[in-house]
Amino acid sequence: RARQGIYPSLAGAWGQDTTTPTVIKPGGSVLWRCRSYSVGQGIEGAVTYHFAGEIPHDKVRFTWKSRVFGPNKYDAVTSRNECKIAVEGGDGVHAFVAIIVAPKAPVLE
């Protein structure tokens, strides 16, 4: 379970009836939307979640930058060694991005 520990930052506006959730349950998925304040302006944001029941610095952070000109950029990092992160999608004007946090496969010896 991941719990949001730091309020999200956003240069833009949250979509109608949406914002980052405070909790993401194991195996769960969440959706949030954001948009620019005006035509010709991009969006930039970040949100950090802490893993529940773990030490406070065990976290995952998502960042995004949707530009008016140039490629969109998305990233996710975690301090938890047992997790892997995949960032998929993100192309186009109305980009949809999936950020997947999952346990790493065990290493077979």
PDB file of C-alpha atoms in Angstrom:
ATOM      1  CA  ARG A   1       0.000   0.000   0.000  1.00  0.00           C
ATOM      2  CA  ALA A   2       1.368   3.375  -0.936  1.00  0.00           C
ATOM      3  CA  ARG A   3       0.272   6.493   0.875  1.00  0.00           C
ATOM      4  CA  GLN A   4       0.812   9.979  -0.443  1.00  0.00           C
ATOM      5  CA  GLY A   5       3.287  11.675   1.848  1.00  0.00           C
ATOM      6  CA  ILE A   6       3.860  14.947   0.051  1.00  0.00           C
ATOM      7  CA  TYR A   7       1.115  16.969  -1.557  1.00  0.00           C
ATOM      8  CA  PRO A   8       1.337  16.894  -5.335  1.00  0.00           C
ATOM      9  CA  SER A   9       2.799  19.835  -7.194  1.00  0.00           C
ATOM     10  CA  LEU A  10       1.321  20.899 -10.511  1.00  0.00           C
ATOM     11  CA  ALA A  11       1.917  23.711 -12.992  1.00  0.00           C
ATOM     12  CA  GLY A  12      -1.503  23.466 -14.599  1.00  0.00           C
ATOM     13  CA  ALA A  13      -4.931  22.426 -13.315  1.00  0.00           C
ATOM     14  CA  TRP A  14      -6.355  19.115 -12.147  1.00  0.00           C
ATOM     15  CA  GLY A  15      -8.996  17.692 -14.457  1.00  0.00           C
ATOM     16  CA  GLN A  16     -12.652  17.855 -13.516  1.00  0.00           C
ATOM     17  CA  ASP A  17     -13.454  15.683 -10.463  1.00  0.00           C
ATOM     18  CA  THR A  18      -9.920  14.311 -10.278  1.00  0.00           C
ATOM     19  CA  THR A  19      -6.725  14.716  -8.307  1.00  0.00           C
ATOM     20  CA  THR A  20      -4.081  12.343  -7.042  1.00  0.00           C
ATOM     21  CA  PRO A  21      -5.522   9.855  -4.537  1.00  0.00           C
ATOM     22  CA  THR A  22      -4.089   9.711  -1.024  1.00  0.00           C
ATOM     23  CA  VAL A  23      -3.758   5.888  -1.069  1.00  0.00           C
ATOM     24  CA  ILE A  24      -2.972   3.331  -3.764  1.00  0.00           C
ATOM     25  CA  LYS A  25      -3.883  -0.202  -2.651  1.00  0.00           C
ATOM     26  CA  PRO A  26      -1.690  -3.208  -3.562  1.00  0.00           C
ATOM     27  CA  GLY A  27      -2.671  -4.435  -7.014  1.00  0.00           C
ATOM     28  CA  GLY A  28      -4.845  -1.369  -7.458  1.00  0.00           C
ATOM     29  CA  SER A  29      -4.843   1.300 -10.093  1.00  0.00           C
ATOM     30  CA  VAL A  30      -5.652   4.984  -9.958  1.00  0.00           C
ATOM     31  CA  LEU A  31      -6.310   7.673 -12.517  1.00  0.00           C
ATOM     32  CA  TRP A  32      -5.812  11.384 -12.411  1.00  0.00           C
ATOM     33  CA  ARG A  33      -6.058  14.028 -15.097  1.00  0.00           C
ATOM     34  CA  CYS A  34      -4.499  17.422 -15.498  1.00  0.00           C
ATOM     35  CA  ARG A  35      -4.657  20.142 -18.119  1.00  0.00           C
ATOM     36  CA  SER A  36      -2.947  23.408 -18.901  1.00  0.00           C
ATOM     37  CA  TYR A  37      -4.396  26.669 -17.666  1.00  0.00           C
ATOM     38  CA  SER A  38      -4.455  28.145 -21.151  1.00  0.00           C
ATOM     39  CA  VAL A  39      -3.721  27.486 -24.808  1.00  0.00           C
ATOM     40  CA  GLY A  40      -0.005  27.430 -25.526  1.00  0.00           C
ATOM     41  CA  GLN A  41       0.977  26.424 -22.000  1.00  0.00           C
ATOM     42  CA  GLY A  42       2.319  23.020 -20.993  1.00  0.00           C
ATOM     43  CA  ILE A  43       1.836  20.978 -17.837  1.00  0.00           C
ATOM     44  CA  GLU A  44       4.439  19.922 -15.292  1.00  0.00           C
ATOM     45  CA  GLY A  45       3.791  17.983 -12.104  1.00  0.00           C
ATOM     46  CA  ALA A  46       5.059  15.559  -9.494  1.00  0.00           C
ATOM     47  CA  VAL A  47       3.645  13.410  -6.722  1.00  0.00           C
ATOM     48  CA  THR A  48       5.395  11.302  -4.079  1.00  0.00           C
ATOM     49  CA  TYR A  49       3.948   8.277  -2.295  1.00  0.00           C
ATOM     50  CA  HIS A  50       5.368   6.512   0.765  1.00  0.00           C
ATOM     51  CA  PHE A  51       4.991   2.756   1.136  1.00  0.00           C
ATOM     52  CA  ALA A  52       2.702   2.048   4.113  1.00  0.00           C
ATOM     53  CA  GLY A  53       4.228   0.302   7.106  1.00  0.00           C
ATOM     54  CA  GLU A  54       7.747   1.013   5.948  1.00  0.00           C
ATOM     55  CA  ILE A  55      10.342   3.476   7.047  1.00  0.00           C
ATOM     56  CA  PRO A  56       9.472   7.032   5.943  1.00  0.00           C
ATOM     57  CA  HIS A  57      12.112   7.319   3.230  1.00  0.00           C
ATOM     58  CA  ASP A  58      10.822   4.226   1.368  1.00  0.00           C
ATOM     59  CA  LYS A  59       8.895   5.951  -1.415  1.00  0.00           C
ATOM     60  CA  VAL A  60       8.024   6.216  -5.094  1.00  0.00           C
ATOM     61  CA  ARG A  61       7.899   9.504  -7.021  1.00  0.00           C
ATOM     62  CA  PHE A  62       6.130  10.197 -10.325  1.00  0.00           C
ATOM     63  CA  THR A  63       6.958  13.240 -12.471  1.00  0.00           C
ATOM     64  CA  TRP A  64       5.543  14.443 -15.762  1.00  0.00           C
ATOM     65  CA  LYS A  65       6.100  17.284 -18.202  1.00  0.00           C
ATOM     66  CA  SER A  66       3.740  17.711 -21.138  1.00  0.00           C
ATOM     67  CA  ARG A  67       5.158  20.378 -23.394  1.00  0.00           C
ATOM     68  CA  VAL A  68       3.541  22.528 -26.035  1.00  0.00           C
ATOM     69  CA  PHE A  69       6.631  22.058 -28.220  1.00  0.00           C
ATOM     70  CA  GLY A  70       8.955  19.081 -27.976  1.00  0.00           C
ATOM     71  CA  PRO A  71       8.456  15.615 -26.543  1.00  0.00           C
ATOM     72  CA  ASN A  72       6.484  14.850 -23.397  1.00  0.00           C
ATOM     73  CA  LYS A  73       8.556  13.470 -20.509  1.00  0.00           C
ATOM     74  CA  TYR A  74       7.496  11.078 -17.764  1.00  0.00           C
ATOM     75  CA  ASP A  75       9.552   9.437 -15.044  1.00  0.00           C
ATOM     76  CA  ALA A  76       9.145   7.357 -11.926  1.00  0.00           C
ATOM     77  CA  VAL A  77      11.741   6.394  -9.331  1.00  0.00           C
ATOM     78  CA  THR A  78      11.635   4.433  -6.097  1.00  0.00           C
ATOM     79  CA  SER A  79      13.935   4.001  -3.137  1.00  0.00           C
ATOM     80  CA  ARG A  80      12.683   0.435  -2.662  1.00  0.00           C
ATOM     81  CA  ASN A  81      15.188  -2.054  -4.108  1.00  0.00           C
ATOM     82  CA  GLU A  82      12.577  -4.829  -4.340  1.00  0.00           C
ATOM     83  CA  CYS A  83      10.438  -2.855  -6.821  1.00  0.00           C
ATOM     84  CA  LYS A  84      10.688  -2.199 -10.524  1.00  0.00           C
ATOM     85  CA  ILE A  85       8.944   0.594 -12.388  1.00  0.00           C
ATOM     86  CA  ALA A  86       7.740   0.725 -15.981  1.00  0.00           C
ATOM     87  CA  VAL A  87       6.484   3.897 -17.674  1.00  0.00           C
ATOM     88  CA  GLU A  88       4.351   3.221 -20.759  1.00  0.00           C
ATOM     89  CA  GLY A  89       2.559   5.499 -23.212  1.00  0.00           C
ATOM     90  CA  GLY A  90       2.679   9.259 -23.120  1.00  0.00           C
ATOM     91  CA  ASP A  91       2.598  10.174 -26.803  1.00  0.00           C
ATOM     92  CA  GLY A  92       0.341  12.714 -28.448  1.00  0.00           C
ATOM     93  CA  VAL A  93      -1.587  15.798 -27.469  1.00  0.00           C
ATOM     94  CA  HIS A  94      -3.939  14.059 -25.017  1.00  0.00           C
ATOM     95  CA  ALA A  95      -1.406  11.577 -23.666  1.00  0.00           C
ATOM     96  CA  PHE A  96      -2.309   8.640 -21.443  1.00  0.00           C
ATOM     97  CA  VAL A  97       0.560   7.354 -19.315  1.00  0.00           C
ATOM     98  CA  ALA A  98       0.655   4.143 -17.291  1.00  0.00           C
ATOM     99  CA  ILE A  99       3.199   3.927 -14.482  1.00  0.00           C
ATOM    100  CA  ILE A 100       3.470   0.391 -13.141  1.00  0.00           C
ATOM    101  CA  VAL A 101       5.171  -0.397  -9.834  1.00  0.00           C
ATOM    102  CA  ALA A 102       5.685  -4.126  -9.272  1.00  0.00           C
ATOM    103  CA  PRO A 103       7.924  -6.456  -7.276  1.00  0.00           C
ATOM    104  CA  LYS A 104      11.116  -7.545  -9.016  1.00  0.00           C
ATOM    105  CA  ALA A 105      11.248 -11.183 -10.061  1.00  0.00           C
ATOM    106  CA  PRO A 106      13.336 -13.287  -7.669  1.00  0.00           C
ATOM    107  CA  VAL A 107      16.859 -14.042  -8.832  1.00  0.00           C
ATOM    108  CA  LEU A 108      17.364 -17.754  -9.442  1.00  0.00           C
ATOM    109  CA  GLU A 109      20.754 -19.143  -8.523  1.00  0.00           C
TER     110      GLU A 109
END
